[in-house]
Amino acid sequence: MFGTGNDDKSERMGPKYDTPSLIGVYRTPPYLHHGKAKTLHEVLTTYNKQDKHGRTSHLQPAQLDDLVEFLRSLPYEPPPTVTENTVPYRVPPEKNK
Ligand code: HEM
């Protein structure tokens, strides 16, 4: 537990929320369960002052930038178009010319 559950007085779940995947995190601001962190940089600075969420306070500005760039590079993978439950679709013959 690193304390974001206490950041928000209206939070009724306490610390009981899912840890999000970081895949495609570049496209889903704002961050943290309460959405208070507008940028990834804020996740690691403003909202991690006590190093409860990983150790980031010792990082130099350029190192923080590198870490943010790494997070931004995590690709978003679109959901598969075909799964084992997909019903095969057949194009009607008259449209298949
Ligand atoms: C420096 C290392 C770490 C980095 C760069 C990092 C990165 C992130 C980011 C960017 C988010 C926000 C995701 C979102 O809102 O969509 C996040 C959330 C979270 N991370 Fe980490 N994390 C680190 C270390 C850790 C560690 C060590 C733990 C557990 C021991 C952890 C557990 C969580 C949890 C529970 C959340 C959800 C918090 C909330 O929504 O309020 N992380 N992390």
GROMACS .gro file of C-alpha atoms and ligand atoms in nm:
model
  140
    1MET     CA    1   0.000   0.000   0.000
    2PHE     CA    2   0.146   0.336  -0.089
    3GLY     CA    3  -0.123   0.568   0.029
    4THR     CA    4  -0.328   0.702  -0.264
    5GLY     CA    5  -0.635   0.561  -0.087
    6ASN     CA    6  -0.585   0.827   0.178
    7ASP     CA    7  -0.535   1.111  -0.072
    8ASP     CA    8  -0.903   1.137  -0.136
    9LYS     CA    9  -1.152   1.174   0.146
   10SER     CA   10  -1.440   1.066  -0.078
   11GLU     CA   11  -1.270   0.731  -0.144
   12ARG     CA   12  -1.490   0.466   0.016
   13MET     CA   13  -1.299   0.161  -0.107
   14GLY     CA   14  -0.987   0.251   0.093
   15PRO     CA   15  -0.691   0.086  -0.075
   16LYS     CA   16  -0.904  -0.185  -0.239
   17TYR     CA   17  -0.871  -0.116  -0.609
   18ASP     CA   18  -0.703  -0.294  -0.896
   19THR     CA   19  -0.348  -0.215  -0.990
   20PRO     CA   20  -0.381  -0.098  -1.348
   21SER     CA   21  -0.175  -0.239  -1.632
   22LEU     CA   22   0.083   0.007  -1.762
   23ILE     CA   23   0.029  -0.111  -2.118
   24GLY     CA   24  -0.078   0.190  -2.325
   25VAL     CA   25  -0.057   0.414  -2.016
   26TYR     CA   26   0.042   0.710  -2.241
   27ARG     CA   27  -0.315   0.733  -2.370
   28THR     CA   28  -0.507   0.717  -2.041
   29PRO     CA   29  -0.446   1.029  -1.834
   30PRO     CA   30  -0.533   1.139  -1.573
   31TYR     CA   31  -0.361   0.886  -1.350
   32LEU     CA   32  -0.406   0.705  -1.020
   33HIS     CA   33  -0.744   0.581  -0.911
   34HIS     CA   34  -0.862   0.929  -0.818
   35GLY     CA   35  -0.731   1.086  -1.137
   36LYS     CA   36  -0.545   1.360  -0.951
   37ALA     CA   37  -0.218   1.309  -1.137
   38LYS     CA   38  -0.255   1.486  -1.471
   39THR     CA   39   0.075   1.356  -1.607
   40LEU     CA   40   0.300   1.052  -1.561
   41HIS     CA   41   0.559   1.292  -1.424
   42GLU     CA   42   0.317   1.391  -1.146
   43VAL     CA   43   0.257   1.024  -1.061
   44LEU     CA   44   0.627   0.995  -0.981
   45THR     CA   45   0.678   1.334  -0.813
   46THR     CA   46   0.379   1.525  -0.669
   47TYR     CA   47   0.195   1.203  -0.583
   48ASN     CA   48   0.498   1.006  -0.466
   49LYS     CA   49   0.655   1.246  -0.221
   50GLN     CA   50   0.720   0.978   0.040
   51ASP     CA   51   0.849   0.710  -0.199
   52LYS     CA   52   0.566   0.480  -0.103
   53HIS     CA   53   0.502   0.413  -0.470
   54GLY     CA   54   0.840   0.290  -0.582
   55ARG     CA   55   1.154   0.488  -0.501
   56THR     CA   56   1.167   0.797  -0.719
   57SER     CA   57   1.269   1.088  -0.494
   58HIS     CA   58   1.643   1.026  -0.549
   59LEU     CA   59   1.614   1.047  -0.926
   60GLN     CA   60   1.771   1.341  -1.108
   61PRO     CA   61   1.536   1.538  -1.338
   62ALA     CA   62   1.689   1.372  -1.647
   63GLN     CA   63   1.645   1.027  -1.490
   64LEU     CA   64   1.280   1.105  -1.414
   65ASP     CA   65   1.236   1.217  -1.774
   66ASP     CA   66   1.387   0.886  -1.890
   67LEU     CA   67   1.150   0.690  -1.667
   68VAL     CA   68   0.851   0.885  -1.796
   69GLU     CA   69   0.968   0.825  -2.156
   70PHE     CA   70   0.994   0.454  -2.080
   71LEU     CA   71   0.637   0.451  -1.945
   72ARG     CA   72   0.520   0.647  -2.252
   73SER     CA   73   0.686   0.392  -2.480
   74LEU     CA   74   0.479   0.101  -2.348
   75PRO     CA   75   0.263   0.022  -2.648
   76TYR     CA   76  -0.112   0.002  -2.657
   77GLU     CA   77  -0.225  -0.325  -2.807
   78PRO     CA   78  -0.569  -0.311  -2.961
   79PRO     CA   79  -0.807  -0.592  -2.867
   80PRO     CA   80  -0.798  -0.888  -3.108
   81THR     CA   81  -1.054  -0.871  -3.390
   82VAL     CA   82  -1.097  -1.250  -3.385
   83THR     CA   83  -1.122  -1.463  -3.073
   84GLU     CA   84  -1.229  -1.823  -3.010
   85ASN     CA   85  -1.584  -1.694  -2.956
   86THR     CA   86  -1.605  -1.505  -3.285
   87VAL     CA   87  -1.890  -1.627  -3.506
   88PRO     CA   88  -1.757  -1.659  -3.862
   89TYR     CA   89  -1.913  -1.396  -4.085
   90ARG     CA   90  -1.989  -1.492  -4.442
   91VAL     CA   91  -2.024  -1.221  -4.703
   92PRO     CA   92  -2.348  -1.280  -4.897
   93PRO     CA   93  -2.263  -1.409  -5.250
   94GLU     CA   94  -2.418  -1.114  -5.434
   95LYS     CA   95  -2.191  -0.872  -5.248
   96ASN     CA   96  -1.884  -1.089  -5.289
   97LYS     CA   97  -1.800  -1.008  -5.655
   98HEM     C1   98   0.936   0.341  -0.988
   98HEM     C2   99   0.861   0.231  -1.005
   98HEM     C3  100   0.715   0.244  -1.047
   98HEM     C4  101   0.663   0.310  -1.154
   98HEM     C5  102   0.739   0.387  -1.263
   98HEM     C6  103   0.518   0.293  -1.147
   98HEM     C7  104   0.427   0.348  -1.238
   98HEM     C8  105   0.292   0.356  -1.215
   98HEM     C9  106   0.199   0.440  -1.288
   98HEM    C10  107   0.236   0.527  -1.409
   98HEM    C11  108   0.077   0.423  -1.233
   98HEM    C12  109  -0.053   0.493  -1.275
   98HEM    C13  110  -0.132   0.404  -1.367
   98HEM    C14  111  -0.269   0.460  -1.399
   98HEM     O1  112  -0.325   0.540  -1.321
   98HEM     O2  113  -0.321   0.426  -1.505
   98HEM    C15  114   0.090   0.329  -1.125
   98HEM    C16  115  -0.013   0.288  -1.040
   98HEM    C17  116  -0.001   0.194  -0.943
   98HEM     N1  117   0.114   0.127  -0.907
   98HEM    FE1  118   0.298   0.170  -0.974
   98HEM     N2  119   0.487   0.217  -1.038
   98HEM    C18  120   0.605   0.186  -0.974
   98HEM    C19  121   0.617   0.111  -0.859
   98HEM    C20  122   0.515   0.044  -0.796
   98HEM    C21  123   0.529  -0.047  -0.685
   98HEM    C22  124   0.664  -0.082  -0.621
   98HEM    C23  125   0.404  -0.090  -0.653
   98HEM    C24  126   0.358  -0.187  -0.547
   98HEM    C25  127   0.435  -0.223  -0.445
   98HEM    C26  128   0.310  -0.026  -0.742
   98HEM    C27  129   0.174  -0.042  -0.740
   98HEM    C28  130   0.085   0.041  -0.805
   98HEM    C29  131  -0.059   0.052  -0.772
   98HEM    C30  132  -0.134  -0.024  -0.661
   98HEM    C31  133  -0.111   0.150  -0.858
   98HEM    C32  134  -0.254   0.203  -0.858
   98HEM    C33  135  -0.260   0.326  -0.767
   98HEM    C34  136  -0.383   0.411  -0.787
   98HEM     O3  137  -0.454   0.397  -0.886
   98HEM     O4  138  -0.407   0.498  -0.701
   98HEM     N3  139   0.381   0.054  -0.829
   98HEM     N4  140   0.222   0.289  -1.116
   0.00000   0.00000   0.00000
